[in-house]
Amino acid sequence: MLIEEYQIELYTPPWNPGAHRFAARARFAVNISKVLPYLNAVLCGAHYVPSMNTLMLKQGDLLIAFHPHEISITDAANPEDAEQRLKPYIDLVNQTWERRREITPDQRTRLRPTHLAIYRLLPRTNCRECGEATCYLFATKLVLNLRELRDCKPLLEARYRAQLSALEEMLTP
Ligand code: SF4
């Protein structure tokens, strides 16, 4: 087993100061960098950046990030909830490592677009209908998979059809 011991930490997400829920991470002494190419091979839609030793994954509303010495998630109510949400990903790392001889590791990066590239295709009216203060903040959260295109109602209007189509293409894994 690769990760035998870990500590759970809760913290306020930097993109959401004052939030009532938390981000959380499991920290461990062992380095899991060598598992990331195997996870990249088995996880559909993962975003792996070998130069940063990071793999990100979106599951429902949850964003999960695998780093050499920690796994973090974007949402947890309390330490028990964090433990419950993080444990399956710790198990996934351990199980993938045990199965590594059956898996062909994948070193490829599936590039995500930049905030600015996405922002340029949004209506850029800062109308706040999506609940964000600016279109740029919305673009930032789109890149992090914390929001969805359909949350921007103006973007669904006929006049933005081309932009919507381009954004869908950019954001589809
Ligand atoms: S709803 Fe769309 S146009 Fe309005 S602020 Fe949000 S991202 Fe910008």
Short mmCIF file of C-alpha atoms and ligand atoms in Angstrom, two decimals, residues 122-130 132 134-135 138 151-154, ligand 1:
data_model
loop_
_atom_site.label_atom_id
_atom_site.label_comp_id
_atom_site.label_asym_id
_atom_site.label_seq_id
_atom_site.Cartn_x
_atom_site.Cartn_y
_atom_site.Cartn_z
CA LEU A 122 -18.07 35.53 -22.54
CA PRO A 123 -20.58 38.42 -22.98
CA ARG A 124 -18.28 40.62 -20.80
CA THR A 125 -21.15 42.75 -19.49
CA ASN A 126 -20.51 41.96 -15.79
CA CYS A 127 -24.28 41.68 -15.41
CA ARG A 128 -23.94 39.35 -12.34
CA GLU A 129 -26.78 37.05 -13.43
CA CYS A 130 -24.47 34.10 -12.79
CA GLU A 132 -20.30 36.30 -9.81
CA THR A 134 -17.48 39.89 -12.94
CA CYS A 135 -17.28 37.82 -16.11
CA PHE A 138 -16.79 33.47 -13.79
CA ASP A 151 -24.84 29.26 -15.43
CA CYS A 152 -24.30 32.30 -17.69
CA LYS A 153 -27.85 32.84 -18.97
CA PRO A 154 -26.97 35.66 -21.43
S1 SF4 B 1 -23.95 35.99 -16.27
FE1 SF4 B 1 -22.46 35.84 -17.90
S2 SF4 B 1 -22.36 37.92 -18.73
FE2 SF4 B 1 -23.29 38.07 -16.72
S3 SF4 B 1 -21.55 38.41 -15.29
FE3 SF4 B 1 -21.92 36.21 -15.36
S4 SF4 B 1 -20.47 35.52 -16.92
FE4 SF4 B 1 -20.71 37.71 -17.23
#
